[in-house]
PDB file of N, CA and C in Angstrom:
ATOM      1  N   UNK A  10      29.758 -50.586  29.822  1.00  0.00           N
ATOM      2  CA  UNK A  10      30.585 -51.754  29.641  1.00  0.00           C
ATOM      3  C   UNK A  10      29.704 -52.976  29.356  1.00  0.00           C
ATOM      4  N   UNK A  11      28.594 -53.101  30.081  1.00  0.00           N
ATOM      5  CA  UNK A  11      27.695 -54.234  29.859  1.00  0.00           C
ATOM      6  C   UNK A  11      27.152 -54.213  28.435  1.00  0.00           C
ATOM      7  N   UNK A  12      26.724 -53.044  27.976  1.00  0.00           N
ATOM      8  CA  UNK A  12      26.167 -52.922  26.634  1.00  0.00           C
ATOM      9  C   UNK A  12      27.164 -53.308  25.554  1.00  0.00           C
ATOM     10  N   UNK A  13      28.403 -52.859  25.699  1.00  0.00           N
ATOM     11  CA  UNK A  13      29.442 -53.189  24.718  1.00  0.00           C
ATOM     12  C   UNK A  13      29.737 -54.681  24.744  1.00  0.00           C
ATOM     13  N   UNK A  14      29.873 -55.257  25.919  1.00  0.00           N
ATOM     14  CA  UNK A  14      30.134 -56.698  26.020  1.00  0.00           C
ATOM     15  C   UNK A  14      28.978 -57.497  25.432  1.00  0.00           C
ATOM     16  N   UNK A  15      27.767 -57.022  25.626  1.00  0.00           N
ATOM     17  CA  UNK A  15      26.609 -57.735  25.101  1.00  0.00           C
ATOM     18  C   UNK A  15      26.560 -57.659  23.582  1.00  0.00           C
ATOM     19  N   UNK A  16      26.905 -56.506  23.020  1.00  0.00           N
ATOM     20  CA  UNK A  16      26.961 -56.368  21.559  1.00  0.00           C
ATOM     21  C   UNK A  16      28.008 -57.304  20.979  1.00  0.00           C
ATOM     22  N   UNK A  17      29.146 -57.431  21.644  1.00  0.00           N
ATOM     23  CA  UNK A  17      30.185 -58.364  21.195  1.00  0.00           C
ATOM     24  C   UNK A  17      29.660 -59.798  21.240  1.00  0.00           C
ATOM     25  N   UNK A  18      28.910 -60.152  22.278  1.00  0.00           N
ATOM     26  CA  UNK A  18      28.326 -61.492  22.374  1.00  0.00           C
ATOM     27  C   UNK A  18      27.357 -61.747  21.228  1.00  0.00           C
ATOM     28  N   UNK A  19      26.491 -60.786  20.934  1.00  0.00           N
ATOM     29  CA  UNK A  19      25.532 -60.950  19.841  1.00  0.00           C
ATOM     30  C   UNK A  19      26.265 -61.102  18.516  1.00  0.00           C
ATOM     31  N   UNK A  20      27.304 -60.308  18.289  1.00  0.00           N
ATOM     32  CA  UNK A  20      28.083 -60.410  17.049  1.00  0.00           C
ATOM     33  C   UNK A  20      28.769 -61.772  16.947  1.00  0.00           C
ATOM     34  N   UNK A  21      29.304 -62.271  18.057  1.00  0.00           N
ATOM     35  CA  UNK A  21      29.951 -63.583  18.053  1.00  0.00           C
ATOM     36  C   UNK A  21      28.944 -64.685  17.752  1.00  0.00           C
ATOM     37  N   UNK A  22      27.758 -64.583  18.302  1.00  0.00           N
ATOM     38  CA  UNK A  22      26.722 -65.583  18.033  1.00  0.00           C
ATOM     39  C   UNK A  22      26.293 -65.553  16.569  1.00  0.00           C
ATOM     40  N   UNK A  23      26.272 -64.381  15.971  1.00  0.00           N
ATOM     41  CA  UNK A  23      25.916 -64.269  14.554  1.00  0.00           C
ATOM     42  C   UNK A  23      26.948 -64.972  13.674  1.00  0.00           C
ATOM     43  N   UNK A  24      28.187 -64.995  14.085  1.00  0.00           N
ATOM     44  CA  UNK A  24      29.244 -65.623  13.292  1.00  0.00           C
ATOM     45  C   UNK A  24      29.152 -67.144  13.306  1.00  0.00           C
ATOM     46  N   UNK A  25      28.481 -67.715  14.321  1.00  0.00           N
ATOM     47  CA  UNK A  25      28.353 -69.169  14.380  1.00  0.00           C
ATOM     48  C   UNK A  25      27.304 -69.704  13.415  1.00  0.00           C
ATOM     49  N   UNK A  26      26.510 -68.806  12.834  1.00  0.00           N
ATOM     50  CA  UNK A  26      25.542 -69.206  11.820  1.00  0.00           C
ATOM     51  C   UNK A  26      24.372 -69.998  12.366  1.00  0.00           C
ATOM     52  N   UNK A  27      23.980 -71.040  11.631  1.00  0.00           N
ATOM     53  CA  UNK A  27      22.781 -71.828  11.957  1.00  0.00           C
ATOM     54  C   UNK A  27      22.877 -72.527  13.308  1.00  0.00           C
ATOM     55  N   UNK A  28      24.068 -72.922  13.712  1.00  0.00           N
ATOM     56  CA  UNK A  28      24.208 -73.657  14.976  1.00  0.00           C
ATOM     57  C   UNK A  28      23.695 -72.863  16.163  1.00  0.00           C
ATOM     58  N   UNK A  29      23.884 -71.563  16.129  1.00  0.00           N
ATOM     59  CA  UNK A  29      23.510 -70.729  17.276  1.00  0.00           C
ATOM     60  C   UNK A  29      22.342 -69.801  16.934  1.00  0.00           C
ATOM     61  N   UNK A  30      21.542 -70.169  15.945  1.00  0.00           N
ATOM     62  CA  UNK A  30      20.470 -69.270  15.487  1.00  0.00           C
ATOM     63  C   UNK A  30      19.483 -68.926  16.605  1.00  0.00           C
ATOM     64  N   UNK A  31      18.991 -69.918  17.333  1.00  0.00           N
ATOM     65  CA  UNK A  31      18.049 -69.655  18.416  1.00  0.00           C
ATOM     66  C   UNK A  31      18.655 -68.806  19.512  1.00  0.00           C
ATOM     67  N   UNK A  32      19.901 -69.091  19.846  1.00  0.00           N
ATOM     68  CA  UNK A  32      20.588 -68.322  20.875  1.00  0.00           C
ATOM     69  C   UNK A  32      20.816 -66.890  20.403  1.00  0.00           C
ATOM     70  N   UNK A  33      21.169 -66.733  19.134  1.00  0.00           N
ATOM     71  CA  UNK A  33      21.382 -65.394  18.591  1.00  0.00           C
ATOM     72  C   UNK A  33      20.078 -64.596  18.583  1.00  0.00           C
ATOM     73  N   UNK A  34      18.964 -65.250  18.290  1.00  0.00           N
ATOM     74  CA  UNK A  34      17.673 -64.563  18.328  1.00  0.00           C
ATOM     75  C   UNK A  34      17.328 -64.121  19.751  1.00  0.00           C
ATOM     76  N   UNK A  35      17.580 -64.981  20.729  1.00  0.00           N
ATOM     77  CA  UNK A  35      17.347 -64.633  22.127  1.00  0.00           C
ATOM     78  C   UNK A  35      18.226 -63.449  22.528  1.00  0.00           C
ATOM     79  N   UNK A  36      19.493 -63.505  22.152  1.00  0.00           N
ATOM     80  CA  UNK A  36      20.417 -62.417  22.478  1.00  0.00           C
ATOM     81  C   UNK A  36      20.009 -61.123  21.788  1.00  0.00           C
ATOM     82  N   UNK A  37      19.547 -61.213  20.552  1.00  0.00           N
ATOM     83  CA  UNK A  37      19.076 -60.019  19.853  1.00  0.00           C
ATOM     84  C   UNK A  37      17.852 -59.419  20.517  1.00  0.00           C
ATOM     85  N   UNK A  38      16.949 -60.274  20.998  1.00  0.00           N
ATOM     86  CA  UNK A  38      15.775 -59.794  21.722  1.00  0.00           C
ATOM     87  C   UNK A  38      16.152 -59.091  23.010  1.00  0.00           C
ATOM     88  N   UNK A  39      17.104 -59.660  23.720  1.00  0.00           N
ATOM     89  CA  UNK A  39      17.567 -59.034  24.966  1.00  0.00           C
ATOM     90  C   UNK A  39      18.246 -57.703  24.661  1.00  0.00           C
ATOM     91  N   UNK A  40      19.016 -57.657  23.579  1.00  0.00           N
ATOM     92  CA  UNK A  40      19.668 -56.408  23.185  1.00  0.00           C
ATOM     93  C   UNK A  40      18.623 -55.343  22.856  1.00  0.00           C
ATOM     94  N   UNK A  41      17.562 -55.722  22.148  1.00  0.00           N
ATOM     95  CA  UNK A  41      16.492 -54.772  21.836  1.00  0.00           C
ATOM     96  C   UNK A  41      15.840 -54.252  23.116  1.00  0.00           C
ATOM     97  N   UNK A  42      15.564 -55.156  24.067  1.00  0.00           N
ATOM     98  CA  UNK A  42      14.998 -54.733  25.348  1.00  0.00           C
ATOM     99  C   UNK A  42      15.932 -53.773  26.081  1.00  0.00           C
ATOM    100  N   UNK A  43      17.223 -54.067  26.030  1.00  0.00           N
ATOM    101  CA  UNK A  43      18.213 -53.218  26.692  1.00  0.00           C
ATOM    102  C   UNK A  43      18.217 -51.822  26.084  1.00  0.00           C
ATOM    103  N   UNK A  44      18.143 -51.732  24.764  1.00  0.00           N
ATOM    104  CA  UNK A  44      18.130 -50.425  24.108  1.00  0.00           C
ATOM    105  C   UNK A  44      16.863 -49.649  24.448  1.00  0.00           C
ATOM    106  N   UNK A  45      15.726 -50.331  24.475  1.00  0.00           N
ATOM    107  CA  UNK A  45      14.466 -49.668  24.848  1.00  0.00           C
ATOM    108  C   UNK A  45      14.539 -49.197  26.297  1.00  0.00           C
ATOM    109  N   UNK A  46      15.109 -50.007  27.166  1.00  0.00           N
ATOM    110  CA  UNK A  46      15.237 -49.620  28.566  1.00  0.00           C
ATOM    111  C   UNK A  46      16.113 -48.373  28.701  1.00  0.00           C
ATOM    112  N   UNK A  47      17.168 -48.303  27.914  1.00  0.00           N
ATOM    113  CA  UNK A  47      18.041 -47.128  27.959  1.00  0.00           C
ATOM    114  C   UNK A  47      17.291 -45.869  27.529  1.00  0.00           C
ATOM    115  N   UNK A  48      16.484 -45.983  26.491  1.00  0.00           N
ATOM    116  CA  UNK A  48      15.707 -44.826  26.021  1.00  0.00           C
ATOM    117  C   UNK A  48      14.695 -44.407  27.080  1.00  0.00           C
ATOM    118  N   UNK A  49      13.977 -45.363  27.650  1.00  0.00           N
ATOM    119  CA  UNK A  49      12.995 -45.035  28.692  1.00  0.00           C
ATOM    120  C   UNK A  49      13.696 -44.403  29.892  1.00  0.00           C
ATOM    121  N   UNK A  50      14.850 -44.890  30.269  1.00  0.00           N
ATOM    122  CA  UNK A  50      15.599 -44.311  31.381  1.00  0.00           C
ATOM    123  C   UNK A  50      15.994 -42.870  31.111  1.00  0.00           C
ATOM    124  N   UNK A  51      16.421 -42.591  29.905  1.00  0.00           N
ATOM    125  CA  UNK A  51      16.789 -41.212  29.550  1.00  0.00           C
ATOM    126  C   UNK A  51      15.563 -40.297  29.571  1.00  0.00           C
ATOM    127  N   UNK A  52      14.444 -40.771  29.003  1.00  0.00           N
ATOM    128  CA  UNK A  52      13.218 -39.970  28.977  1.00  0.00           C
ATOM    129  C   UNK A  52      12.716 -39.716  30.398  1.00  0.00           C
ATOM    130  N   UNK A  53      12.737 -40.737  31.238  1.00  0.00           N
ATOM    131  CA  UNK A  53      12.247 -40.540  32.608  1.00  0.00           C
ATOM    132  C   UNK A  53      13.128 -39.547  33.358  1.00  0.00           C
ATOM    133  N   UNK A  54      14.420 -39.600  33.122  1.00  0.00           N
ATOM    134  CA  UNK A  54      15.331 -38.680  33.810  1.00  0.00           C
ATOM    135  C   UNK A  54      15.065 -37.239  33.386  1.00  0.00           C
ATOM    136  N   UNK A  55      14.839 -37.041  32.102  1.00  0.00           N
ATOM    137  CA  UNK A  55      14.613 -35.682  31.598  1.00  0.00           C
ATOM    138  C   UNK A  55      13.233 -35.133  31.988  1.00  0.00           C
ATOM    139  N   UNK A  56      12.325 -35.994  32.432  1.00  0.00           N
ATOM    140  CA  UNK A  56      10.977 -35.572  32.822  1.00  0.00           C
ATOM    141  C   UNK A  56      10.746 -35.671  34.319  1.00  0.00           C
ATOM    142  N   UNK A  57      11.770 -35.554  35.113  1.00  0.00           N
ATOM    143  CA  UNK A  57      11.700 -35.560  36.578  1.00  0.00           C
ATOM    144  C   UNK A  57      11.071 -36.829  37.143  1.00  0.00           C
ATOM    145  N   UNK A  58      11.367 -37.958  36.566  1.00  0.00           N
ATOM    146  CA  UNK A  58      11.020 -39.272  37.080  1.00  0.00           C
ATOM    147  C   UNK A  58       9.527 -39.500  37.324  1.00  0.00           C
ATOM    148  N   UNK A  59       8.674 -39.347  36.296  1.00  0.00           N
ATOM    149  CA  UNK A  59       7.253 -39.680  36.500  1.00  0.00           C
ATOM    150  C   UNK A  59       7.088 -41.169  36.783  1.00  0.00           C
ATOM    151  N   UNK A  60       6.169 -41.494  37.680  1.00  0.00           N
ATOM    152  CA  UNK A  60       6.085 -42.870  38.193  1.00  0.00           C
ATOM    153  C   UNK A  60       5.787 -43.884  37.103  1.00  0.00           C
ATOM    154  N   UNK A  61       5.004 -43.517  36.072  1.00  0.00           N
ATOM    155  CA  UNK A  61       4.699 -44.480  35.011  1.00  0.00           C
ATOM    156  C   UNK A  61       5.956 -44.849  34.218  1.00  0.00           C
ATOM    157  N   UNK A  62       6.805 -43.867  33.978  1.00  0.00           N
ATOM    158  CA  UNK A  62       8.057 -44.167  33.271  1.00  0.00           C
ATOM    159  C   UNK A  62       9.017 -44.956  34.160  1.00  0.00           C
ATOM    160  N   UNK A  63       9.030 -44.647  35.445  1.00  0.00           N
ATOM    161  CA  UNK A  63       9.868 -45.418  36.372  1.00  0.00           C
ATOM    162  C   UNK A  63       9.412 -46.871  36.391  1.00  0.00           C
ATOM    163  N   UNK A  64       8.097 -47.088  36.451  1.00  0.00           N
ATOM    164  CA  UNK A  64       7.554 -48.445  36.439  1.00  0.00           C
ATOM    165  C   UNK A  64       7.938 -49.169  35.147  1.00  0.00           C
ATOM    166  N   UNK A  65       7.831 -48.494  34.014  1.00  0.00           N
ATOM    167  CA  UNK A  65       8.220 -49.095  32.741  1.00  0.00           C
ATOM    168  C   UNK A  65       9.700 -49.426  32.699  1.00  0.00           C
ATOM    169  N   UNK A  66      10.520 -48.524  33.237  1.00  0.00           N
ATOM    170  CA  UNK A  66      11.970 -48.739  33.261  1.00  0.00           C
ATOM    171  C   UNK A  66      12.344 -49.946  34.118  1.00  0.00           C
ATOM    172  N   UNK A  67      11.710 -50.058  35.279  1.00  0.00           N
ATOM    173  CA  UNK A  67      11.985 -51.185  36.174  1.00  0.00           C
ATOM    174  C   UNK A  67      11.483 -52.492  35.568  1.00  0.00           C
ATOM    175  N   UNK A  68      10.329 -52.447  34.903  1.00  0.00           N
ATOM    176  CA  UNK A  68       9.802 -53.640  34.240  1.00  0.00           C
ATOM    177  C   UNK A  68      10.751 -54.099  33.135  1.00  0.00           C
ATOM    178  N   UNK A  69      11.232 -53.155  32.342  1.00  0.00           N
ATOM    179  CA  UNK A  69      12.190 -53.503  31.287  1.00  0.00           C
ATOM    180  C   UNK A  69      13.492 -54.049  31.875  1.00  0.00           C
ATOM    181  N   UNK A  70      13.931 -53.476  32.996  1.00  0.00           N
ATOM    182  CA  UNK A  70      15.141 -53.977  33.645  1.00  0.00           C
ATOM    183  C   UNK A  70      14.959 -55.422  34.088  1.00  0.00           C
ATOM    184  N   UNK A  71      13.771 -55.745  34.587  1.00  0.00           N
ATOM    185  CA  UNK A  71      13.478 -57.118  34.992  1.00  0.00           C
ATOM    186  C   UNK A  71      13.493 -58.055  33.797  1.00  0.00           C
ATOM    187  N   UNK A  72      12.922 -57.613  32.685  1.00  0.00           N
ATOM    188  CA  UNK A  72      12.930 -58.430  31.469  1.00  0.00           C
ATOM    189  C   UNK A  72      14.347 -58.627  30.929  1.00  0.00           C
ATOM    190  N   UNK A  73      15.169 -57.584  30.993  1.00  0.00           N
ATOM    191  CA  UNK A  73      16.564 -57.706  30.550  1.00  0.00           C
ATOM    192  C   UNK A  73      17.293 -58.709  31.440  1.00  0.00           C
ATOM    193  N   UNK A  74      17.112 -58.589  32.737  1.00  0.00           N
ATOM    194  CA  UNK A  74      17.772 -59.512  33.676  1.00  0.00           C
ATOM    195  C   UNK A  74      17.342 -60.945  33.409  1.00  0.00           C
ATOM    196  N   UNK A  75      16.046 -61.150  33.196  1.00  0.00           N
ATOM    197  CA  UNK A  75      15.536 -62.487  32.911  1.00  0.00           C
ATOM    198  C   UNK A  75      16.121 -63.023  31.607  1.00  0.00           C
ATOM    199  N   UNK A  76      16.207 -62.176  30.600  1.00  0.00           N
ATOM    200  CA  UNK A  76      16.796 -62.591  29.325  1.00  0.00           C
ATOM    201  C   UNK A  76      18.266 -62.953  29.452  1.00  0.00           C
ATOM    202  N   UNK A  77      19.010 -62.180  30.218  1.00  0.00           N
ATOM    203  CA  UNK A  77      20.429 -62.478  30.429  1.00  0.00           C
ATOM    204  C   UNK A  77      20.575 -63.793  31.202  1.00  0.00           C
ATOM    205  N   UNK A  78      19.715 -64.021  32.183  1.00  0.00           N
ATOM    206  CA  UNK A  78      19.754 -65.290  32.923  1.00  0.00           C
ATOM    207  C   UNK A  78      19.443 -66.459  31.988  1.00  0.00           C
ATOM    208  N   UNK A  79      18.460 -66.289  31.101  1.00  0.00           N
ATOM    209  CA  UNK A  79      18.134 -67.338  30.129  1.00  0.00           C
ATOM    210  C   UNK A  79      19.315 -67.602  29.198  1.00  0.00           C
ATOM    211  N   UNK A  80      19.990 -66.549  28.768  1.00  0.00           N
ATOM    212  CA  UNK A  80      21.178 -66.730  27.925  1.00  0.00           C
ATOM    213  C   UNK A  80      22.283 -67.476  28.668  1.00  0.00           C
ATOM    214  N   UNK A  81      22.449 -67.157  29.938  1.00  0.00           N
ATOM    215  CA  UNK A  81      23.472 -67.845  30.728  1.00  0.00           C
ATOM    216  C   UNK A  81      23.183 -69.340  30.801  1.00  0.00           C
ATOM    217  N   UNK A  82      21.896 -69.696  30.937  1.00  0.00           N
ATOM    218  CA  UNK A  82      21.522 -71.110  30.985  1.00  0.00           C
ATOM    219  C   UNK A  82      21.802 -71.779  29.638  1.00  0.00           C
ATOM    220  N   UNK A  83      21.444 -71.089  28.559  1.00  0.00           N
ATOM    221  CA  UNK A  83      21.626 -71.653  27.215  1.00  0.00           C
ATOM    222  C   UNK A  83      23.108 -71.786  26.874  1.00  0.00           C
ATOM    223  N   UNK A  84      23.923 -70.834  27.289  1.00  0.00           N
ATOM    224  CA  UNK A  84      25.330 -70.815  26.906  1.00  0.00           C
ATOM    225  C   UNK A  84      26.250 -71.554  27.864  1.00  0.00           C
ATOM    226  N   UNK A  85      25.715 -72.074  28.960  1.00  0.00           N
ATOM    227  CA  UNK A  85      26.585 -72.775  29.904  1.00  0.00           C
ATOM    228  C   UNK A  85      27.216 -73.995  29.250  1.00  0.00           C
ATOM    229  N   UNK A  86      28.431 -74.314  29.640  1.00  0.00           N
ATOM    230  CA  UNK A  86      29.075 -75.501  29.062  1.00  0.00           C
ATOM    231  C   UNK A  86      28.365 -76.771  29.496  1.00  0.00           C
ATOM    232  N   UNK A  87      28.342 -77.797  28.650  1.00  0.00           N
ATOM    233  CA  UNK A  87      27.675 -79.052  29.027  1.00  0.00           C
ATOM    234  C   UNK A  87      28.410 -79.731  30.180  1.00  0.00           C
ATOM    235  N   UNK A  88      27.632 -80.398  31.014  1.00  0.00           N
ATOM    236  CA  UNK A  88      28.232 -81.134  32.142  1.00  0.00           C
ATOM    237  C   UNK A  88      28.864 -82.425  31.620  1.00  0.00           C
ATOM    238  N   UNK A  89      29.974 -82.750  32.224  1.00  0.00           N
ATOM    239  CA  UNK A  89      30.615 -84.022  31.885  1.00  0.00           C
ATOM    240  C   UNK A  89      30.038 -85.120  32.746  1.00  0.00           C
ATOM    241  N   UNK A  90      29.918 -86.292  32.186  1.00  0.00           N
ATOM    242  CA  UNK A  90      29.348 -87.423  32.922  1.00  0.00           C
ATOM    243  C   UNK A  90      30.286 -87.922  33.986  1.00  0.00           C
TER     244      UNK A  90
END
């Protein structure tokens, strides 16, 4: 569900064009990290969880979380005075 919602967010940002270019690039980077994390998770599962792959998977998860937090900051509505 998270992956599908994130793809919808990236597609919506692409439709805004130049106004959201930086945000769309950030979202695309996070999406790429998410896809790599999914592949590493599948490989680690099929190889009985070797510690190096587990470490890589957890590191990627941290980067994805950080990217999503950065997107939340960028996309938050402006405060009213």
